[in-house]
mmCIF file with all atom_site columns, C-alpha atoms in Angstrom:
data_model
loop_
_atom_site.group_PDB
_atom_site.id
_atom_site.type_symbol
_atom_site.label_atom_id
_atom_site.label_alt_id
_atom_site.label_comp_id
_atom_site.label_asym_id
_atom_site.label_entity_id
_atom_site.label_seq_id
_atom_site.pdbx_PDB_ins_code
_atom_site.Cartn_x
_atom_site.Cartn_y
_atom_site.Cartn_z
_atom_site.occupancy
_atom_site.B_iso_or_equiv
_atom_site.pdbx_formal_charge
_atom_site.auth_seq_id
_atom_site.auth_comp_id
_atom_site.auth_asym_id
_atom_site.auth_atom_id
_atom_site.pdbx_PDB_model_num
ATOM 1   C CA . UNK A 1 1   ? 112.794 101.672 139.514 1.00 44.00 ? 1   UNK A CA 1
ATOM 2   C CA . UNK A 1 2   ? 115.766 103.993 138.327 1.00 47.00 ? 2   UNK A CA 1
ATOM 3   C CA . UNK A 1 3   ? 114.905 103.550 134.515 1.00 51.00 ? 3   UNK A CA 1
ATOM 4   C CA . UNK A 1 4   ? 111.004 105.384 134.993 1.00 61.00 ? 4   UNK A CA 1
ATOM 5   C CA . UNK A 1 5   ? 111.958 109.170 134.085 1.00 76.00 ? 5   UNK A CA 1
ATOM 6   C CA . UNK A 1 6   ? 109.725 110.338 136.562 1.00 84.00 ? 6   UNK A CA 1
ATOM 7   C CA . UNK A 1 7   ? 109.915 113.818 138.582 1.00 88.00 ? 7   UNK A CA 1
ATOM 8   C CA . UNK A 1 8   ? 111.895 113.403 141.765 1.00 87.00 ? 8   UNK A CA 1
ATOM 9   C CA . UNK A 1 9   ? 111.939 115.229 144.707 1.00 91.00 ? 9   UNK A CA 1
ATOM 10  C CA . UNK A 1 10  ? 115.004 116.268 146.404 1.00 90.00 ? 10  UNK A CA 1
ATOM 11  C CA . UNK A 1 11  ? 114.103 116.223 149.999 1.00 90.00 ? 11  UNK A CA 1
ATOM 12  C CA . UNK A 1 12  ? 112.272 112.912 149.670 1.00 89.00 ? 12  UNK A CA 1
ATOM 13  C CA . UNK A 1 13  ? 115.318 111.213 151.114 1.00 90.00 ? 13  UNK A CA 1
ATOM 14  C CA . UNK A 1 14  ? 117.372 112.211 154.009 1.00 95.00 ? 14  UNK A CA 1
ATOM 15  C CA . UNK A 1 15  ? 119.819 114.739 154.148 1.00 97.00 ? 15  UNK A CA 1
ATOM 16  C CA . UNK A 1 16  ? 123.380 114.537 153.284 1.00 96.00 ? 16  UNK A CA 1
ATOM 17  C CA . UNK A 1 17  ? 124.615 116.990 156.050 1.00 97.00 ? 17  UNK A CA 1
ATOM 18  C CA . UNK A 1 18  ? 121.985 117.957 158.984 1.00 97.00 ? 18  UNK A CA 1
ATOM 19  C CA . UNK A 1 19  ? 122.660 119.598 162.468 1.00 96.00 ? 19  UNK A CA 1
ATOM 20  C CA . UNK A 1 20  ? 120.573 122.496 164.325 1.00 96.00 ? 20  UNK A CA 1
ATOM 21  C CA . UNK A 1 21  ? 122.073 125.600 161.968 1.00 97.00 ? 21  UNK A CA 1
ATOM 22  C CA . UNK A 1 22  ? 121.592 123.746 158.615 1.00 97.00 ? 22  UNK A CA 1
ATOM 23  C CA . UNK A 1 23  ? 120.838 121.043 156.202 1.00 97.00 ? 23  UNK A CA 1
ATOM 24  C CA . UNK A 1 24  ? 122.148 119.693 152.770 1.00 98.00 ? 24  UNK A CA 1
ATOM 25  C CA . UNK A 1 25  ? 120.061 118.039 150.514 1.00 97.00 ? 25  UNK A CA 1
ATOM 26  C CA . UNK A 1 26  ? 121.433 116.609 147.873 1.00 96.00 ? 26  UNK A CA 1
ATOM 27  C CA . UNK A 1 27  ? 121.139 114.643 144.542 1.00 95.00 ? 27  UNK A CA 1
ATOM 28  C CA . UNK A 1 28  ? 124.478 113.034 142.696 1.00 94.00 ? 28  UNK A CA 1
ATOM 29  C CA . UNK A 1 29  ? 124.425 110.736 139.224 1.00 92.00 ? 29  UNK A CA 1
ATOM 30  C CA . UNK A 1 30  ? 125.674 108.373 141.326 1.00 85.00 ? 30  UNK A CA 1
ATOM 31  C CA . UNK A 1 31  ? 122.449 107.649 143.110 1.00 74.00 ? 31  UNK A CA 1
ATOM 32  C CA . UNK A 1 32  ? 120.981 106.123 139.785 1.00 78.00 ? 32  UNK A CA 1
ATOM 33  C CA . UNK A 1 33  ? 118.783 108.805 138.428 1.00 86.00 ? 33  UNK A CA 1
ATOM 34  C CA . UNK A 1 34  ? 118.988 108.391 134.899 1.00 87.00 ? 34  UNK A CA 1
ATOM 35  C CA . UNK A 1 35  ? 118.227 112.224 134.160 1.00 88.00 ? 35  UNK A CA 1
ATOM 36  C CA . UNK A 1 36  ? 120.929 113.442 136.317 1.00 92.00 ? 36  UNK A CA 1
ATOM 37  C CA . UNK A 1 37  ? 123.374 110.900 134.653 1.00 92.00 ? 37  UNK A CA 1
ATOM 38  C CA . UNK A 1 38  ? 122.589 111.986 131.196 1.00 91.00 ? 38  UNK A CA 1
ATOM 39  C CA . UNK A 1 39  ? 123.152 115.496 131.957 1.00 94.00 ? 39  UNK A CA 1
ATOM 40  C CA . UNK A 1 40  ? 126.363 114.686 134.905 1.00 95.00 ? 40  UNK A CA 1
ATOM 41  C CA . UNK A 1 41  ? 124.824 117.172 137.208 1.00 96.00 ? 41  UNK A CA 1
ATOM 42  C CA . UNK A 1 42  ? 124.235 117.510 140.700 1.00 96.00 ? 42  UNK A CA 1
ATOM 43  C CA . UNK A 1 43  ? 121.271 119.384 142.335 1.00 96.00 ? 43  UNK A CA 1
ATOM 44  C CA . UNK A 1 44  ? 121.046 120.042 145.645 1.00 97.00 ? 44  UNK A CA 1
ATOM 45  C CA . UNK A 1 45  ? 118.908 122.101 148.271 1.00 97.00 ? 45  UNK A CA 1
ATOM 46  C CA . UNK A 1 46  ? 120.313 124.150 151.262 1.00 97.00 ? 46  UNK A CA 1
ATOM 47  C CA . UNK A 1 47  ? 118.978 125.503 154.343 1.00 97.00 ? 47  UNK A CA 1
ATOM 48  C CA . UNK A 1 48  ? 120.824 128.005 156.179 1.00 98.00 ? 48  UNK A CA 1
ATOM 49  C CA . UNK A 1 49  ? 119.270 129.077 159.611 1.00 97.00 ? 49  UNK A CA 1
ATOM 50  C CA . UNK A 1 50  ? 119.693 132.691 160.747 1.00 97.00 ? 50  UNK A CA 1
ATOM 51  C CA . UNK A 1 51  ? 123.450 133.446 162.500 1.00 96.00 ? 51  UNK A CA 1
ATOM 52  C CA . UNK A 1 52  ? 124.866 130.022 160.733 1.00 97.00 ? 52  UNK A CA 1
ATOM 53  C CA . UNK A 1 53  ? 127.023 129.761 157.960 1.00 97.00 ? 53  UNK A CA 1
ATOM 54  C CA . UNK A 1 54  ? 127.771 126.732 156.173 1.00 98.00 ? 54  UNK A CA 1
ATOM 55  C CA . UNK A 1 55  ? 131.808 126.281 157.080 1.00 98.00 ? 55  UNK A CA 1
ATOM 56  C CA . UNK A 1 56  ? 134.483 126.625 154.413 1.00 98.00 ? 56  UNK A CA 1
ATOM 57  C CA . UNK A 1 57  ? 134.661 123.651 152.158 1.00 98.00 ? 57  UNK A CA 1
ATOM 58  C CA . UNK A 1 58  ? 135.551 123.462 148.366 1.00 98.00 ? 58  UNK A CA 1
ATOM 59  C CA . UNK A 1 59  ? 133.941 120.726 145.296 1.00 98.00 ? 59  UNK A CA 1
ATOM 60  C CA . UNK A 1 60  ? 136.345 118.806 144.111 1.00 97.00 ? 60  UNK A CA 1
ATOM 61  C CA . UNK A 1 61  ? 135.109 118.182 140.780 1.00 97.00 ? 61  UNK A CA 1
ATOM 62  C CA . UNK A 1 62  ? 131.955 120.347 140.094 1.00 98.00 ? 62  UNK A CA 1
ATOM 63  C CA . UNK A 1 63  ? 131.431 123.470 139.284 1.00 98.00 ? 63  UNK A CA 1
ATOM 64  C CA . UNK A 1 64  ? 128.201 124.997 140.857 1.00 98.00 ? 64  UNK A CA 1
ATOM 65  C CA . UNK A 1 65  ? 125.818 127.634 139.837 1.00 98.00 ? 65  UNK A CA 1
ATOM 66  C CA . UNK A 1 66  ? 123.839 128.364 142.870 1.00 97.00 ? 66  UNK A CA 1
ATOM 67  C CA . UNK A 1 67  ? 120.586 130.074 143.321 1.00 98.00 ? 67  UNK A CA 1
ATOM 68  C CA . UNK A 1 68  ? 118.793 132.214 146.066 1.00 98.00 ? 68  UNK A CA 1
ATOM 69  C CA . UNK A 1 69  ? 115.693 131.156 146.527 1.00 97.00 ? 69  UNK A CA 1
ATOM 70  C CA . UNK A 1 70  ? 114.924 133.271 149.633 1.00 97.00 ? 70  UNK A CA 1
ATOM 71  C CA . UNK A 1 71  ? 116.663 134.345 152.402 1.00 98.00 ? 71  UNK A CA 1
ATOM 72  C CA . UNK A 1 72  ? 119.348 137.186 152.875 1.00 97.00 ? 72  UNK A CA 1
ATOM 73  C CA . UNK A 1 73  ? 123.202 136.334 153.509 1.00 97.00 ? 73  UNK A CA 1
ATOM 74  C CA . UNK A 1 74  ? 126.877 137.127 152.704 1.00 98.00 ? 74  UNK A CA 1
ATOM 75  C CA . UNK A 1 75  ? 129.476 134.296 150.535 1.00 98.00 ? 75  UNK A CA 1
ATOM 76  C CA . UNK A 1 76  ? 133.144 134.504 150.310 1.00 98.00 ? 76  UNK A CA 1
ATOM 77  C CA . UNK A 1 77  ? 134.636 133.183 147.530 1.00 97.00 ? 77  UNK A CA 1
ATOM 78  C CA . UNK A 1 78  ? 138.569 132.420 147.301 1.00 97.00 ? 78  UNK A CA 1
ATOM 79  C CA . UNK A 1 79  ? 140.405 131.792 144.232 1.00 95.00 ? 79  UNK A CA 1
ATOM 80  C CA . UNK A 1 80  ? 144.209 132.334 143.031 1.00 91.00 ? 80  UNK A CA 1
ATOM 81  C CA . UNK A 1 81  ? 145.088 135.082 140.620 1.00 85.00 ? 81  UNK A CA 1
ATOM 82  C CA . UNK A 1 82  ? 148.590 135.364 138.753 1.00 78.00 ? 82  UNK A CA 1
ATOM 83  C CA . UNK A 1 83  ? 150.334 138.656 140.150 1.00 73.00 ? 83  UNK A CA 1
ATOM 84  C CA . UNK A 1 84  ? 151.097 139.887 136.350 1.00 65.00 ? 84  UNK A CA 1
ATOM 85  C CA . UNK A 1 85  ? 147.412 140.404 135.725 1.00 54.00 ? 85  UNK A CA 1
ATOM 86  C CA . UNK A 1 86  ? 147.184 142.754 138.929 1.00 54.00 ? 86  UNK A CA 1
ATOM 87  C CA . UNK A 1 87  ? 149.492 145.241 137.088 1.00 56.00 ? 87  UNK A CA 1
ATOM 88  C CA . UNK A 1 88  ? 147.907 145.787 134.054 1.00 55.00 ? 88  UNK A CA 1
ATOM 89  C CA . UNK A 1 89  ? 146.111 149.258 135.069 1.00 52.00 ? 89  UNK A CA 1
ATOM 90  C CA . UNK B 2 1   ? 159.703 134.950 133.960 1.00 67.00 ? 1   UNK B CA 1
ATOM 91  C CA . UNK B 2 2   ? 158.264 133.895 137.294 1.00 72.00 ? 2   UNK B CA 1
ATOM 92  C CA . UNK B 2 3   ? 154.564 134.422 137.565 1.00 76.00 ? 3   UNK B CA 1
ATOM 93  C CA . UNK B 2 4   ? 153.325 134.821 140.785 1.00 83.00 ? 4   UNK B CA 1
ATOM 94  C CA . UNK B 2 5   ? 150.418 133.398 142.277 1.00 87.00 ? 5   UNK B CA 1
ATOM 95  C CA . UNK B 2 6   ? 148.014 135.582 144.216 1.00 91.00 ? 6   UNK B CA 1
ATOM 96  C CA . UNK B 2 7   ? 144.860 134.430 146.665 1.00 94.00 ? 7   UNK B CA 1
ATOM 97  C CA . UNK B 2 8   ? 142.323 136.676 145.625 1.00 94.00 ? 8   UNK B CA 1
ATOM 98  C CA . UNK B 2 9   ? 138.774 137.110 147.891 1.00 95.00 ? 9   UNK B CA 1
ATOM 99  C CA . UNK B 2 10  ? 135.448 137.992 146.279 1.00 97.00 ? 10  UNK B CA 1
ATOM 100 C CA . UNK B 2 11  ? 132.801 138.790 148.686 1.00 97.00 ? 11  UNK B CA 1
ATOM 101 C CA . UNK B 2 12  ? 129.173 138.959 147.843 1.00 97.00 ? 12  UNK B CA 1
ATOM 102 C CA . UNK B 2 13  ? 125.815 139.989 149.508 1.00 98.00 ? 13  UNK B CA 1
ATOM 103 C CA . UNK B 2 14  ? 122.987 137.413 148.566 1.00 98.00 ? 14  UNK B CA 1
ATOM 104 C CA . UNK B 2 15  ? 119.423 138.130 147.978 1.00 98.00 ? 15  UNK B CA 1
ATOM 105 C CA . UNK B 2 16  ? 116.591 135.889 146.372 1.00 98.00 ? 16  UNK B CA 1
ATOM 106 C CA . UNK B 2 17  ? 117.310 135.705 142.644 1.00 97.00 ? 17  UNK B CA 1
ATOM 107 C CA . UNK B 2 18  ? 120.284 135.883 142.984 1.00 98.00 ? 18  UNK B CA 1
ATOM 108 C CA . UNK B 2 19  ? 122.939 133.813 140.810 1.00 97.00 ? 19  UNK B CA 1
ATOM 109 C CA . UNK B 2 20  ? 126.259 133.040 141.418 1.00 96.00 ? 20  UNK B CA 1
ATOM 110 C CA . UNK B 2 21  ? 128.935 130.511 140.336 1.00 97.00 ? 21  UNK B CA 1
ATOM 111 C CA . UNK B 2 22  ? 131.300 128.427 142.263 1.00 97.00 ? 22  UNK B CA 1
ATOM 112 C CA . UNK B 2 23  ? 134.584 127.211 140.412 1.00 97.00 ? 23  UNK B CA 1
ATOM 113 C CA . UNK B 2 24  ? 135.644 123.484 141.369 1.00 97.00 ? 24  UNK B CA 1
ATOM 114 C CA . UNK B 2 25  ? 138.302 123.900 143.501 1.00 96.00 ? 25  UNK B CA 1
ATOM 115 C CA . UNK B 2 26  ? 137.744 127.538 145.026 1.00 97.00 ? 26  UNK B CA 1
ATOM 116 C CA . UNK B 2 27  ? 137.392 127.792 149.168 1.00 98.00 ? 27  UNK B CA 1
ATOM 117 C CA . UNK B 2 28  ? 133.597 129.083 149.909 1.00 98.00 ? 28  UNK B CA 1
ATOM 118 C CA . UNK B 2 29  ? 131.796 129.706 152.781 1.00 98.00 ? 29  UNK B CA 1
ATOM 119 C CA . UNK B 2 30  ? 127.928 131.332 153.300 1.00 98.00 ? 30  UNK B CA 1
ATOM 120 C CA . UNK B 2 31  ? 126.976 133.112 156.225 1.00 98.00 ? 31  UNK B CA 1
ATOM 121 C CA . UNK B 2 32  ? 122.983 133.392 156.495 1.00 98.00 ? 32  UNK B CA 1
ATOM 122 C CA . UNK B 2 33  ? 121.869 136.754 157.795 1.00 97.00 ? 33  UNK B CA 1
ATOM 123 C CA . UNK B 2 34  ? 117.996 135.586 157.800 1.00 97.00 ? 34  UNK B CA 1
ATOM 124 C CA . UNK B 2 35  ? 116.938 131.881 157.229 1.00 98.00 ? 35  UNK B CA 1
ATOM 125 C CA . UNK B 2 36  ? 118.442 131.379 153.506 1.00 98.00 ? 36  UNK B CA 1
ATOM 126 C CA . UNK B 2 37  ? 117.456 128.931 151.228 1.00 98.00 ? 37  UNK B CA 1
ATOM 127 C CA . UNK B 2 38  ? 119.645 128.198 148.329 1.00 98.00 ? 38  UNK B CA 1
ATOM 128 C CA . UNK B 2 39  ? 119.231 126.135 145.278 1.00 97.00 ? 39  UNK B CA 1
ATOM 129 C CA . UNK B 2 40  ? 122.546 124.320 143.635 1.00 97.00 ? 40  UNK B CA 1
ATOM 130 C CA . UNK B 2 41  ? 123.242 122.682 140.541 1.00 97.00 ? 41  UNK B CA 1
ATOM 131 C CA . UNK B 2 42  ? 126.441 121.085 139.966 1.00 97.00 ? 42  UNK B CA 1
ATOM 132 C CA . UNK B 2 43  ? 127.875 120.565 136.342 1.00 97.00 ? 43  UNK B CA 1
ATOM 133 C CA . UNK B 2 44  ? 130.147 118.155 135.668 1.00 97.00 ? 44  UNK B CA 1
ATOM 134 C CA . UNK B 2 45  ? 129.068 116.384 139.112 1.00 96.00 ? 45  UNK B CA 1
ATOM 135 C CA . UNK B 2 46  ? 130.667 112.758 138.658 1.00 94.00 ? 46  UNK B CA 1
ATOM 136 C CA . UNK B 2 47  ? 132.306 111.564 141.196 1.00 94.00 ? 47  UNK B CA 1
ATOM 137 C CA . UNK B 2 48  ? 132.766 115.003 142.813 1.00 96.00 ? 48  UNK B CA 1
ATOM 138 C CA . UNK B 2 49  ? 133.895 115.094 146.467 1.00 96.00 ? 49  UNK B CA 1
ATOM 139 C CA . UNK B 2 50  ? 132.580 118.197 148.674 1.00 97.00 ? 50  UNK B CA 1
ATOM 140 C CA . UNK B 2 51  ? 136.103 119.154 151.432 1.00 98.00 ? 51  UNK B CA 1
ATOM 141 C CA . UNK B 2 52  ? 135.600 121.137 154.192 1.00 98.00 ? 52  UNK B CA 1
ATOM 142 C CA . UNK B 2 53  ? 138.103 123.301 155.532 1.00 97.00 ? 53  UNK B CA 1
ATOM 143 C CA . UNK B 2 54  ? 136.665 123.943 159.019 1.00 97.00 ? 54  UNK B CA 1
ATOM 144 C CA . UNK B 2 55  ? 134.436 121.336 161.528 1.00 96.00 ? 55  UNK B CA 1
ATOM 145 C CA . UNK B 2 56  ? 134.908 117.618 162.415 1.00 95.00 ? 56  UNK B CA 1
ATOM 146 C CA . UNK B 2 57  ? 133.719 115.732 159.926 1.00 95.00 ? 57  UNK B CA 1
ATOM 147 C CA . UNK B 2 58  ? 134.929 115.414 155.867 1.00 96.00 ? 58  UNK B CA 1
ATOM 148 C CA . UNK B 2 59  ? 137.387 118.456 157.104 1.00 96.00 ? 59  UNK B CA 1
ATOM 149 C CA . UNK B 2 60  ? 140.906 117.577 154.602 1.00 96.00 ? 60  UNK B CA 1
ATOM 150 C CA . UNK B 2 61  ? 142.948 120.006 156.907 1.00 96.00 ? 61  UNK B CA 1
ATOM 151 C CA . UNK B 2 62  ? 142.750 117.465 159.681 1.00 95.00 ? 62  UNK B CA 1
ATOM 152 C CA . UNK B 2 63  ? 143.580 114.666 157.018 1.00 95.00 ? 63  UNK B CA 1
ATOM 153 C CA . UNK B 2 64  ? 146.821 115.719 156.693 1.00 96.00 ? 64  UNK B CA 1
ATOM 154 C CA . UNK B 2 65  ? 149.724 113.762 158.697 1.00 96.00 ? 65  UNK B CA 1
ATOM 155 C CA . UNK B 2 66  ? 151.720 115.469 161.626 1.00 95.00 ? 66  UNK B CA 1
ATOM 156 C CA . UNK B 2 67  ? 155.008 115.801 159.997 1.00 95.00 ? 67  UNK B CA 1
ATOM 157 C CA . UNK B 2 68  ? 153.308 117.653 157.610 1.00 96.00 ? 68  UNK B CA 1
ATOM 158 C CA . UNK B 2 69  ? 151.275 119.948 159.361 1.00 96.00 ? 69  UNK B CA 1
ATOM 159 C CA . UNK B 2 70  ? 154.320 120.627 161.786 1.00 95.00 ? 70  UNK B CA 1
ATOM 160 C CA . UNK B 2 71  ? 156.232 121.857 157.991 1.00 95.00 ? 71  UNK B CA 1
ATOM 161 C CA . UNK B 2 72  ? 153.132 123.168 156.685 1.00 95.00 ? 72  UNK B CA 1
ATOM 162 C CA . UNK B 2 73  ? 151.663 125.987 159.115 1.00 96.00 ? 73  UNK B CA 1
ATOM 163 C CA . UNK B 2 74  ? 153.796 128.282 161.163 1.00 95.00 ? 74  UNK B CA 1
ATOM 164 C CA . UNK B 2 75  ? 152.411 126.470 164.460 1.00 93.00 ? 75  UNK B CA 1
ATOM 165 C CA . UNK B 2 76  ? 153.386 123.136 166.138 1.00 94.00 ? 76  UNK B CA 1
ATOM 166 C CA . UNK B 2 77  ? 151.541 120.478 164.219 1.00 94.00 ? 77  UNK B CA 1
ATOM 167 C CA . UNK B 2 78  ? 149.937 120.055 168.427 1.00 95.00 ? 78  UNK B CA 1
ATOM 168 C CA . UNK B 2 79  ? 149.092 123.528 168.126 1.00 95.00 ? 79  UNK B CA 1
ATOM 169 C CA . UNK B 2 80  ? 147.206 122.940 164.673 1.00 95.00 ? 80  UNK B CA 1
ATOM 170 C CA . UNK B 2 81  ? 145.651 119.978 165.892 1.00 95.00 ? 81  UNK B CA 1
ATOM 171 C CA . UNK B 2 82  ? 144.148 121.644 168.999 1.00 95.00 ? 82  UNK B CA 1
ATOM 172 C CA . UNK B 2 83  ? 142.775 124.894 166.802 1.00 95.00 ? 83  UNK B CA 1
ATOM 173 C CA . UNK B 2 84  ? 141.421 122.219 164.738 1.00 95.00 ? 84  UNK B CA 1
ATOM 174 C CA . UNK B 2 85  ? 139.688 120.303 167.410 1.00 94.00 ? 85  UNK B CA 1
ATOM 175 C CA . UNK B 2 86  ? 137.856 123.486 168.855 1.00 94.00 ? 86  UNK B CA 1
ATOM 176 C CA . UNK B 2 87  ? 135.078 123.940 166.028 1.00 93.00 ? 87  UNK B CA 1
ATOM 177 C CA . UNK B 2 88  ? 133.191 120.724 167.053 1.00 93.00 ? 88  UNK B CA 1
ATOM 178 C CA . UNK B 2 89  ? 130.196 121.098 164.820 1.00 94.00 ? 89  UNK B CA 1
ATOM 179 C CA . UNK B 2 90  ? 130.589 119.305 161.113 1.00 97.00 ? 90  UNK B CA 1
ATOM 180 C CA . UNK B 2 91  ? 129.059 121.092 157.841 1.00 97.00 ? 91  UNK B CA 1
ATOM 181 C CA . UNK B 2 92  ? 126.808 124.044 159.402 1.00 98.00 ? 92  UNK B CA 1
ATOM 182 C CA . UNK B 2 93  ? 127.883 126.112 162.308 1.00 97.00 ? 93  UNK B CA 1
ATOM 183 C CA . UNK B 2 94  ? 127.244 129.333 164.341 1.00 96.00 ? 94  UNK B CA 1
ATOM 184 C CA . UNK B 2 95  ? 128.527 132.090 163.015 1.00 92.00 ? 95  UNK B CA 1
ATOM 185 C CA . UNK B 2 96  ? 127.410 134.750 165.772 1.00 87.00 ? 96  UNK B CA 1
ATOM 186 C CA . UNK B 2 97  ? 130.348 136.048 167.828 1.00 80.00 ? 97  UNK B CA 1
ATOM 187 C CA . UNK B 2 98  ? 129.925 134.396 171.349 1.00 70.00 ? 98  UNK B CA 1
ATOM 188 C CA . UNK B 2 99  ? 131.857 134.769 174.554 1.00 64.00 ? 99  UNK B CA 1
ATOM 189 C CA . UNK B 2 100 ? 134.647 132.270 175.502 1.00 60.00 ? 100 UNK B CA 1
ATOM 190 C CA . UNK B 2 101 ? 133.582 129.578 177.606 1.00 53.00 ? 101 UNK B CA 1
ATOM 191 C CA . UNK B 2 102 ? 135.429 128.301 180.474 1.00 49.00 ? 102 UNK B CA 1
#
């Protein structure tokens, strides 16, 4: 089955993280998709409901370019920044 | 010379089409004004690990062992423990502002 490079749908299988404010979906190399090994990338499908956030968490590994397919919302982003490069002005 | 490290915060307000990229390793969280829908792609995705920093489940703050936490945060590694314990949903939570119960 997992050597037919065949279009695959992400929310054919169940979802990684589910509760009443959101869901995950989500597809890794790992789960023997030959298209997603070749190119060591992730994809992955989220559903935020309205007044929910999805709670802070971090990837150890990846680093993820993530689009808006509809919806409005506010992200928070923290990263670490040397103090010299604050006083360059 | 010493350098310094600094956290630095970078907010955003999403709409659709819009892009944005998460660095491995930096803290984010999404708060959905409307139903949001969002579509990721993760590069260099082997045997990446997703950590939560808040909730019950896959949350690394919890992971770490009393004698730690008690060096670690200003509080009592009880007091961590029970501000810990209080967010009982995993992954996706509410984010409105709701009276205390009890």
């Amino acid at each position: 089955v997992s050597s037919e490079l065949e279009p695959f749908n992400l929310r054919s299988q169940n979802p990684k993280y589910s509760n009443k404010f959101g869901k995950l979906f989500e597809i890794t190399p790992e789960k023997k998709y030959p298209q997603l090994q070749d190119l060591d990338i992730f994809i992955s499908s989220v559903e935020i409901k309205e007044g929910a956030l999805i709670l802070p968490h971090y990837n150890s590994r990846a680093i993820v370019v993530l689009l808006v397919n509809e919806g409005k919302g506010n992200l928070e982003l923290v990263g670490i920044q040397n103090e010299q490069q604050e006083q360059q002005e | 010379e010493e350098i310094r490290k600094q956290v630095q915060n970078y907010k955003a307000k999403l709409s659709p089409g819009d892009v944005l990229v998460i660095p491995a390793g930096y803290p984010v969280a999404i708060k959905a004004s409307s139903n949001l829908n969002l579509v990721g792609f993760g590069i260099n995705a082997e045997n990446n690990q997703r950590y939560f920093l808040a909730g019950e489940e896959d949350n690394v703050i919890s992971q770490i062992h009393k004698p730690v936490k008690e060096l670690a945060f200003p509080g009592s590694a009880q007091e961590v423990d029970t501000l810990l314990e209080n967010q009982k949903q995993s992954h996706f939570a509410n984010a409105q502002p709701r009276e205390r119960e009890r």
